[in-house]
mmCIF file of C-alpha atoms and ligand atoms in Angstrom:
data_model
loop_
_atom_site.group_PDB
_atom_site.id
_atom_site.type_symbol
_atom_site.label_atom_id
_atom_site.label_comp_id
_atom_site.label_asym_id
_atom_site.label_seq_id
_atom_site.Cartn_x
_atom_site.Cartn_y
_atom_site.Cartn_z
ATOM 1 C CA UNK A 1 -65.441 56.309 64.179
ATOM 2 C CA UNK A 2 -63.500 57.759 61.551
ATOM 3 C CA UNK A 3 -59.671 59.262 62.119
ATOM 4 C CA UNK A 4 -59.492 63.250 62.257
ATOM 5 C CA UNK A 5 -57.642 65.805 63.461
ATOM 6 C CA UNK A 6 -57.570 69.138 65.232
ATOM 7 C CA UNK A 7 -55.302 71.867 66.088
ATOM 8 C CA UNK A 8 -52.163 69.568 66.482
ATOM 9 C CA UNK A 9 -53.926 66.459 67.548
ATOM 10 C CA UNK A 10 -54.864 63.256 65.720
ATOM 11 C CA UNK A 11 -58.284 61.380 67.599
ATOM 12 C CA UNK A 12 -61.644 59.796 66.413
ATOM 13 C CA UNK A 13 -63.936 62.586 64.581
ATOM 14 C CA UNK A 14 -66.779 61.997 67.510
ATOM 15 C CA UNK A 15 -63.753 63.406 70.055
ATOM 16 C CA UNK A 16 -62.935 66.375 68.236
ATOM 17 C CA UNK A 17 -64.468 69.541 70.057
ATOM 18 C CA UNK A 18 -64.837 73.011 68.514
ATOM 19 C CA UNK A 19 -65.959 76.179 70.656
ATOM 20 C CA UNK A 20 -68.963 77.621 70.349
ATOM 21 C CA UNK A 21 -67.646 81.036 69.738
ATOM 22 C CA UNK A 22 -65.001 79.604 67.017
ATOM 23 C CA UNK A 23 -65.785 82.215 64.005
ATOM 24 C CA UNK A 24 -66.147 79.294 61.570
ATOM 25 C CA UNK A 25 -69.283 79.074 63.761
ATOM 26 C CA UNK A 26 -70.160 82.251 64.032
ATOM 27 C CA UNK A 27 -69.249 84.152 61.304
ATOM 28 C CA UNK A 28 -68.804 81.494 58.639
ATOM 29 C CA UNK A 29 -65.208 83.295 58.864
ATOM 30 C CA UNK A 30 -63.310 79.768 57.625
ATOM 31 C CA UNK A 31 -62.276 78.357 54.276
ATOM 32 C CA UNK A 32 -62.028 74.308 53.080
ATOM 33 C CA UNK A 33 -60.407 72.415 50.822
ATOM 34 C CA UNK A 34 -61.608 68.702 49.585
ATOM 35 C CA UNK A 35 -59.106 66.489 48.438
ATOM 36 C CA UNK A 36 -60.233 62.987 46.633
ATOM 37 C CA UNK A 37 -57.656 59.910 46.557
ATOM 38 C CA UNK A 38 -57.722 56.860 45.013
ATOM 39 C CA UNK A 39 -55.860 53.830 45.595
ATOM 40 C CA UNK A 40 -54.323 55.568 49.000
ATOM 41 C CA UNK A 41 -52.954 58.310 46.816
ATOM 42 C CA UNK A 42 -54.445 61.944 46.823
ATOM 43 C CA UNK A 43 -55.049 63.296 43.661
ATOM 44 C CA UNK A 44 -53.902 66.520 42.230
ATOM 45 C CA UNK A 45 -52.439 67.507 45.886
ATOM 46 C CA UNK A 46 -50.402 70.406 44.734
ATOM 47 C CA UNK A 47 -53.506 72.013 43.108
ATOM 48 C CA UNK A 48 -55.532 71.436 45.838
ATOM 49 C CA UNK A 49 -52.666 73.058 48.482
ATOM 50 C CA UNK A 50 -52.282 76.141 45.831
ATOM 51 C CA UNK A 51 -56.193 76.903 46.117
ATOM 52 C CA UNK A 52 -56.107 76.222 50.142
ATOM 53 C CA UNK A 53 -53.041 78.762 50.357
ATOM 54 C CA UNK A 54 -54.775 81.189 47.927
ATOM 55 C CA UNK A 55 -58.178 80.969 49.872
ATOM 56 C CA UNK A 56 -56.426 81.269 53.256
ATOM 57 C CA UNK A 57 -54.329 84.502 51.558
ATOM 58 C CA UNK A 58 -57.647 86.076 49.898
ATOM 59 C CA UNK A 59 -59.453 86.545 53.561
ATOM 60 C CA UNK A 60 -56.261 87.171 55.377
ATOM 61 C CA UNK A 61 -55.577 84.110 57.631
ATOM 62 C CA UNK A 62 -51.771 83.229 57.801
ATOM 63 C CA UNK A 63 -51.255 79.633 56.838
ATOM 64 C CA UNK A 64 -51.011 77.221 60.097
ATOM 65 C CA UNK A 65 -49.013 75.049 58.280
ATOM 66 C CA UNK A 66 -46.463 74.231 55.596
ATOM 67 C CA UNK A 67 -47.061 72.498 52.640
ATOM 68 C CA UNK A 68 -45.447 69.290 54.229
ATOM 69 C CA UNK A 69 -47.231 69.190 56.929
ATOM 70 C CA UNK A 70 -50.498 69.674 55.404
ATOM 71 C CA UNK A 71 -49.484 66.639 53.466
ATOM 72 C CA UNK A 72 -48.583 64.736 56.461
ATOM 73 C CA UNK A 73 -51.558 65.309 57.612
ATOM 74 C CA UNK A 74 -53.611 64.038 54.816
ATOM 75 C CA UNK A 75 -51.058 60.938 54.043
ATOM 76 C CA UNK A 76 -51.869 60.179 58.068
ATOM 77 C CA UNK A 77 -55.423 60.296 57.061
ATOM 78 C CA UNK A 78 -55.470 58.080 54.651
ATOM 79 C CA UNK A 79 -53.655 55.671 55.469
ATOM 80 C CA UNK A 80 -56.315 55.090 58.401
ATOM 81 C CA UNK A 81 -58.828 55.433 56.273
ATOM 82 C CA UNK A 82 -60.746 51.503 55.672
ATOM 83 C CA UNK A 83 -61.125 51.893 52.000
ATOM 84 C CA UNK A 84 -58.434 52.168 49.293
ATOM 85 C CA UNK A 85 -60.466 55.528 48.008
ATOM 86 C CA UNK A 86 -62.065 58.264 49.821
ATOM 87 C CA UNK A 87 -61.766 62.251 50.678
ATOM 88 C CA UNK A 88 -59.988 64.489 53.371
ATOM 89 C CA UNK A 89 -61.598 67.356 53.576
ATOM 90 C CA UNK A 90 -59.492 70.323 55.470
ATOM 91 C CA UNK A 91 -61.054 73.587 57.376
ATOM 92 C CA UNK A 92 -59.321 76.787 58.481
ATOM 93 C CA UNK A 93 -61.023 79.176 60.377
ATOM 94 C CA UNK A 94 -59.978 82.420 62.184
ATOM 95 C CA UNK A 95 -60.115 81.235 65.772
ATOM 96 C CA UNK A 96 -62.211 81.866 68.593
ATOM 97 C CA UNK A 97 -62.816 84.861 70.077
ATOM 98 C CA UNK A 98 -65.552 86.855 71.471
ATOM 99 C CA UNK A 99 -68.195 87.872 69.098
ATOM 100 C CA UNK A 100 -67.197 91.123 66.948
ATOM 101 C CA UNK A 101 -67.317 90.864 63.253
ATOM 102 C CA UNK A 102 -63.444 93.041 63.611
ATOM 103 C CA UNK A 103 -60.460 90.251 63.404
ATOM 104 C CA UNK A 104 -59.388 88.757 66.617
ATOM 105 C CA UNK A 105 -55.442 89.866 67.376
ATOM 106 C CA UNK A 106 -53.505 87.007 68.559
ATOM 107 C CA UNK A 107 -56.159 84.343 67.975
ATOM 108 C CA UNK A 108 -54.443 80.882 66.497
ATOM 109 C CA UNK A 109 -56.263 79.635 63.374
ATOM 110 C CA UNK A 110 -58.221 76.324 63.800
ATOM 111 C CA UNK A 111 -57.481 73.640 61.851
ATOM 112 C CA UNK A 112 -59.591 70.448 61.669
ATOM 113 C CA UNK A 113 -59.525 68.136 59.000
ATOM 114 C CA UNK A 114 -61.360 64.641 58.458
ATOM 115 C CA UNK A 115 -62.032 61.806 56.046
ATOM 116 C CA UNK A 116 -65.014 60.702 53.888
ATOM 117 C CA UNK A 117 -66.277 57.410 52.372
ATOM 118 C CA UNK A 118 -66.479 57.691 48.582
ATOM 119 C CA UNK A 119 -69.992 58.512 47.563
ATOM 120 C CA UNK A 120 -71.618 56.036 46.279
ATOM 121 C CA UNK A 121 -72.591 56.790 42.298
ATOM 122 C CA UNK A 122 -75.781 58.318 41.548
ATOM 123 C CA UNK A 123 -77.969 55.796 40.487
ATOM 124 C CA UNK A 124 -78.003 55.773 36.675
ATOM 125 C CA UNK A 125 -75.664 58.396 36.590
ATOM 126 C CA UNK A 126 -72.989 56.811 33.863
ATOM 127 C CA UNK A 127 -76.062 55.666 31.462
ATOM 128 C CA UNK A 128 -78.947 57.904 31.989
ATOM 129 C CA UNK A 129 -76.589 61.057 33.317
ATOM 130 C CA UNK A 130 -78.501 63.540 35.400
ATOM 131 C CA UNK A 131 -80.805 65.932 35.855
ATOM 132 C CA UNK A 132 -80.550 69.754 36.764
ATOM 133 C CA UNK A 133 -82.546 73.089 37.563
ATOM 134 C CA UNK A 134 -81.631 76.695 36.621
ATOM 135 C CA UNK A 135 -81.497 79.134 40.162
ATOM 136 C CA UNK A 136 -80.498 82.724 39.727
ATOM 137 C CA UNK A 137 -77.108 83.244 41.383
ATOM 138 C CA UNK A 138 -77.209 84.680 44.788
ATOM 139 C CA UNK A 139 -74.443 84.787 45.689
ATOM 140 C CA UNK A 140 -71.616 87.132 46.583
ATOM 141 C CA UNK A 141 -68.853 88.249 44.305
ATOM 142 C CA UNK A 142 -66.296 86.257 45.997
ATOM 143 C CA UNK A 143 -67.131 82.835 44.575
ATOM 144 C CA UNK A 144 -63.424 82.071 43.814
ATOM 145 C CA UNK A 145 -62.804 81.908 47.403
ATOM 146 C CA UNK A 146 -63.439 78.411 48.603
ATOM 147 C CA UNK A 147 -65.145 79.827 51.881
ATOM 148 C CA UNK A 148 -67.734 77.626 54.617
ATOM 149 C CA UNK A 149 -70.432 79.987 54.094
ATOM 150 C CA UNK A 150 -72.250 77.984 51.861
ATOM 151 C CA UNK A 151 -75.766 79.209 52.756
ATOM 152 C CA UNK A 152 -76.990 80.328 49.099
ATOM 153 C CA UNK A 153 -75.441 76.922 47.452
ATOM 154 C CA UNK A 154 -77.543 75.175 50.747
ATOM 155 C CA UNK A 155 -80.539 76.634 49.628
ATOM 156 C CA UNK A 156 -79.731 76.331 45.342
ATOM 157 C CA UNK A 157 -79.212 72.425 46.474
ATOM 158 C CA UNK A 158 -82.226 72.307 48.675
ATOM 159 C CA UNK A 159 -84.454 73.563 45.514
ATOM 160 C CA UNK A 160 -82.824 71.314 43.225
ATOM 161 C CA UNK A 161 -83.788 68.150 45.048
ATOM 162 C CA UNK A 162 -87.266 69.383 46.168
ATOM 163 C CA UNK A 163 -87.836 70.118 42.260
ATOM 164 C CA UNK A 164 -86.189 66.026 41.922
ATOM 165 C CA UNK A 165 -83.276 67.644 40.383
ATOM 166 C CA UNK A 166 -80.003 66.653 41.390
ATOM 167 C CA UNK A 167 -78.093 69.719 40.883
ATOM 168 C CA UNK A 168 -78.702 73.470 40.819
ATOM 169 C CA UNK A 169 -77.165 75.584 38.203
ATOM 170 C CA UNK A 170 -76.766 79.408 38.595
ATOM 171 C CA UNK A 171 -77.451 81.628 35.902
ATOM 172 C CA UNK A 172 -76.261 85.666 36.318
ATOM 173 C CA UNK A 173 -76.956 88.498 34.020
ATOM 174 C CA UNK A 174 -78.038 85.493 31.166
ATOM 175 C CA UNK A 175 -74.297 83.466 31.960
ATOM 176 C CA UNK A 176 -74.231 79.802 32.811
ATOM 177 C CA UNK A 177 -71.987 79.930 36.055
ATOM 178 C CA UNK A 178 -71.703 76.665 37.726
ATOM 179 C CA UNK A 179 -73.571 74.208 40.150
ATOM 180 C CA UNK A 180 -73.999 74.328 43.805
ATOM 181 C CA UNK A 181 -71.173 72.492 44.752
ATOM 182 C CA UNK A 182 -69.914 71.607 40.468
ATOM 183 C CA UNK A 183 -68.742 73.240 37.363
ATOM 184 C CA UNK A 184 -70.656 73.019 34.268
ATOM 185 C CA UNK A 185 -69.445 72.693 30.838
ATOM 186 C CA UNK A 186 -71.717 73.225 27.760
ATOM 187 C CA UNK A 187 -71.448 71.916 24.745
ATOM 188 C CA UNK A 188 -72.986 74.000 21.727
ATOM 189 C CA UNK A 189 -72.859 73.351 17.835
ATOM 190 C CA UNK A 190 -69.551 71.145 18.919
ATOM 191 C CA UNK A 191 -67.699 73.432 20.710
ATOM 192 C CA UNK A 192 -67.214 73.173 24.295
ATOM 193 C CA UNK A 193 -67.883 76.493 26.480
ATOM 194 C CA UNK A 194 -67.377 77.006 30.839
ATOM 195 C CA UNK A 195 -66.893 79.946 32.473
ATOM 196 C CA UNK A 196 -63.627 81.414 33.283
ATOM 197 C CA UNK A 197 -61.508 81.344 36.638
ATOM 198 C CA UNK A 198 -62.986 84.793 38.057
ATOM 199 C CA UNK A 199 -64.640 85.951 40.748
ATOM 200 C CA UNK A 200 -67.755 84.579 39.502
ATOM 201 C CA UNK A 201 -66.847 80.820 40.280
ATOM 202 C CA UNK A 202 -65.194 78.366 42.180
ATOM 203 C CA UNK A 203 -61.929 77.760 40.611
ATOM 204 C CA UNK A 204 -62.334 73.641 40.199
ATOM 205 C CA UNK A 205 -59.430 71.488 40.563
ATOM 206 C CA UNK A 206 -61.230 68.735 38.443
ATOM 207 C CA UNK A 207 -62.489 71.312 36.166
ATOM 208 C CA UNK A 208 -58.654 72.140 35.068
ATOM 209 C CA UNK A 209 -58.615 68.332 35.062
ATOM 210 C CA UNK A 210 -61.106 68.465 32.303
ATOM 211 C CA UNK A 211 -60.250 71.538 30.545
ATOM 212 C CA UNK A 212 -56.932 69.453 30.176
ATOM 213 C CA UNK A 213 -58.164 66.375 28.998
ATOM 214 C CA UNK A 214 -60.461 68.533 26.329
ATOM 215 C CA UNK A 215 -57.211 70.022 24.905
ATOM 216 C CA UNK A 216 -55.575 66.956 24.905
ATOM 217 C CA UNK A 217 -58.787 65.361 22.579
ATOM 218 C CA UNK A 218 -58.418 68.030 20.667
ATOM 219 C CA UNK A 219 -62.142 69.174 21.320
ATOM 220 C CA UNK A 220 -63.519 72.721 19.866
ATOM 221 C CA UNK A 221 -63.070 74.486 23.482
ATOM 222 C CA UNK A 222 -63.571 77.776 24.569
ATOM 223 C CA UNK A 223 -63.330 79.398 27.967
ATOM 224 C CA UNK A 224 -66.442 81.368 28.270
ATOM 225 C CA UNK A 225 -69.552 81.101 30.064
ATOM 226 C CA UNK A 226 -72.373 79.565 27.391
ATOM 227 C CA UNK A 227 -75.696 81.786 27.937
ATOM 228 C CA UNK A 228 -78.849 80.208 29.490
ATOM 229 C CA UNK A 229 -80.127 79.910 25.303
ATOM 230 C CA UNK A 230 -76.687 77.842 24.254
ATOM 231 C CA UNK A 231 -77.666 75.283 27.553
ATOM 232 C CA UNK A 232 -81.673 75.380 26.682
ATOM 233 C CA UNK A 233 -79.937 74.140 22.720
ATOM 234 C CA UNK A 234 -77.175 72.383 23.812
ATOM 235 C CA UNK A 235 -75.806 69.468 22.058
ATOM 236 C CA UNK A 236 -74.379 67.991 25.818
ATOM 237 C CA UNK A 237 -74.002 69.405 29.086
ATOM 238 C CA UNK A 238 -71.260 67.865 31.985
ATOM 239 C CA UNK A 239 -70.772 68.683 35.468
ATOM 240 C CA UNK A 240 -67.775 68.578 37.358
ATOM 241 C CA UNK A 241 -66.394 68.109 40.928
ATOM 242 C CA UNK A 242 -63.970 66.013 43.063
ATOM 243 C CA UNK A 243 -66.746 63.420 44.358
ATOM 244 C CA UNK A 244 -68.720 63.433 40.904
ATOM 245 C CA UNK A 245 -65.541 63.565 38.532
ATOM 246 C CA UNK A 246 -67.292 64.384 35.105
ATOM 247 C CA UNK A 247 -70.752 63.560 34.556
ATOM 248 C CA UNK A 248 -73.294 64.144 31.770
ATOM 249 C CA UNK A 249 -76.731 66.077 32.753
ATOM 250 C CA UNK A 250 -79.292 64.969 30.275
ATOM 251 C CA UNK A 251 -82.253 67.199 31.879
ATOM 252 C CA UNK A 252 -82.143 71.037 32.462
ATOM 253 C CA UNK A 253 -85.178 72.706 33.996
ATOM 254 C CA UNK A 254 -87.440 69.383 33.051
ATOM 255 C CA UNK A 255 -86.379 69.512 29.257
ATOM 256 C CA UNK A 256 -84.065 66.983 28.174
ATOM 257 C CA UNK A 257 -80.607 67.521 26.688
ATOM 258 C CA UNK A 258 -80.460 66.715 22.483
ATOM 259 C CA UNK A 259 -81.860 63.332 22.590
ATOM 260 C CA UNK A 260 -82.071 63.143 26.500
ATOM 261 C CA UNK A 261 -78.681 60.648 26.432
ATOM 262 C CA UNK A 262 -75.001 60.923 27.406
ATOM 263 C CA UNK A 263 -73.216 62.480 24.303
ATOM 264 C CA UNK A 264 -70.376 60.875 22.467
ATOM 265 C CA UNK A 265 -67.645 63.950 23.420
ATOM 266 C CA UNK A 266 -69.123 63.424 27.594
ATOM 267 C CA UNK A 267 -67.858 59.675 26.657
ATOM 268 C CA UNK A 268 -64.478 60.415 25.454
ATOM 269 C CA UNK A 269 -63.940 62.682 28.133
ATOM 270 C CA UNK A 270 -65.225 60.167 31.119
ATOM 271 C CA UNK A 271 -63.190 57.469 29.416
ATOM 272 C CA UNK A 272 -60.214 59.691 29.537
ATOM 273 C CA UNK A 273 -60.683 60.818 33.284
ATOM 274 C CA UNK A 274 -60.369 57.271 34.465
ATOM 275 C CA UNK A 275 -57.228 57.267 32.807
ATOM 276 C CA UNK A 276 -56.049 59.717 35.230
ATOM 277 C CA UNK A 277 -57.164 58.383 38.490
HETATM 278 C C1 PLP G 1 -69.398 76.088 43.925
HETATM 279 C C2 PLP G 1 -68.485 74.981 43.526
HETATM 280 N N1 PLP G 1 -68.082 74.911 42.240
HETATM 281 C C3 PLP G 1 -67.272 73.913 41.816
HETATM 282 C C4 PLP G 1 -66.822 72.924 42.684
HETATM 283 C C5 PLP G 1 -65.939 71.819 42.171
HETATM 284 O O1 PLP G 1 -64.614 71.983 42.616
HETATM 285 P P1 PLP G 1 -63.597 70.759 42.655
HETATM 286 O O2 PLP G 1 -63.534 70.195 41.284
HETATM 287 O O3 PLP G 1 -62.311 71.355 43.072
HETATM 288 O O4 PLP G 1 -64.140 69.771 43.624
HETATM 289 C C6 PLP G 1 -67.198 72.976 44.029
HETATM 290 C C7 PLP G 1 -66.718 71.963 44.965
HETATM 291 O O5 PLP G 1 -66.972 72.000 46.134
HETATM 292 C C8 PLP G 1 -68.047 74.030 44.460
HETATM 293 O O6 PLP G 1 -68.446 74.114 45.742
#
């Protein structure tokens, strides 16, 4: 069984115990954070620890820990962890106390964090790229906040693969948001377009990755969401996340993509990512 710990304690993720009445439970009253490494090493740790302390700060629970110590405790992790690449993920939650949607006073945070194997690559993914359904968004309007209640992306995910989609993008008021658990990038007569960090979307660490890399190729780029017309004519469309890096989506809502292929600037920019790993 895999190494994990909770609230101070390192011990195999099939000991680790959580209370019925903890609010992550109850509520959904807890926020994550999913860090990737590769070759032992995490990747983009600051980033990820500035968007754990900024989700933690945004629902009002005081950080348990310092930014060393959260390290520690993802170094500790990984260096148990059997395979040279993998994830931690880290959750926060408000405690437990009785039920009563009011905050608890004097109720310690609970921290638990664990590892995770590397996914294994979509079949197809790098040649064919994948395929994806429109959903209408949802959700709340605090999508920047990296929060466990997940229910609307659960159910946007669960209609994706029962439609034999793999991913579920959300369109509001005629904007391309993101995916269900991705960012989405759309490229339109050569210019690349994703939405911008508001409340409207999660705030993706490898989405900055790729917004870099785009400046750095010198690629037409714009920070806007593309409208649900620009991805029904668009030239390419990628998703992003920190299990799927960058991948190309050749099929939206059963149509395919341009010619239904990978496009040359998804290339550059995959090519490029690797780079950074
Ligand atoms: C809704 C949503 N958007 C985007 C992402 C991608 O974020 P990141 O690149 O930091 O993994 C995630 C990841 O969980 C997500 O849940």
């Amino acid at each position: 069984m895999s190494a994990a710990y909770l609230n101070g304690e390192y011990k195999p993720l099939d000991e680790c115990q959580v209370s019925v009445l903890d609010r992550g439970f109850i509520f959904g009253d807890a926020v994550y954070e999913l860090i990737p490494f590769y070759i032992k090493k995490a990747f983009r740790l600051e980033a990820h620890l500035a968007r754990l302390k900024r989700s933690l700060a945004e629902i009002r629970i005081n950080n348990p820990q310092t930014d060393e110590q959260w390290q520690a405790i993802i170094e500790r992790l990984i260096s148990q962890h059997d395979e040279a690449n993998g994830y931690v993920y880290i959750q926060v939650s408000r405690g437990v106390a009785r039920r009563d949607h009011a905050f608890p006073k004097d109720t310690a945070a609970t921290v638990f964090a664990m590892l995770g194997a590397w996914p294994a690559l979509i079949d197809g993914a790098l040649d064919k790229g994948l395929s994806v359904v429109t959903v209408d968004d949802i959700r709340w309007n605090r999508c920047d906040v990296k929060s466990t209640s997940l229910l609307a992306n659960v159910l946007m995910k669960q209609k994706a693969l029962e439609s034999d989609a793999h991913e579920a993008i959300m369109i509001r008021e005629g904007k391309v948001l993101e995916g269900s658990a991705t960012n989405t990038f759309v490229v339109h007569q050569g210019t690349v377009f994703t939405a911008a960090k508001d409340n409207l979307i999660l705030p993706g660490i490898t989405r900055d990755v790729v917004v870099e890399l785009i400046n750095t190729l010198a690629l037409p780029f714009v920070e806007q969401a593309a409208s649900l017309q620009q991805l029904q004519e668009a030239d390419e469309v990628w998703l992003t996340s920190s299990t799927k890096e960058c991948l190309a989506i050749t099929e939206v809502d059963g149509q395919p993509v341009a010619n239904g292929q990978p496009g040359p600037l998804w290339h550059q920019v995959y090519a490029a990512f690797q780079l950074q790993k």
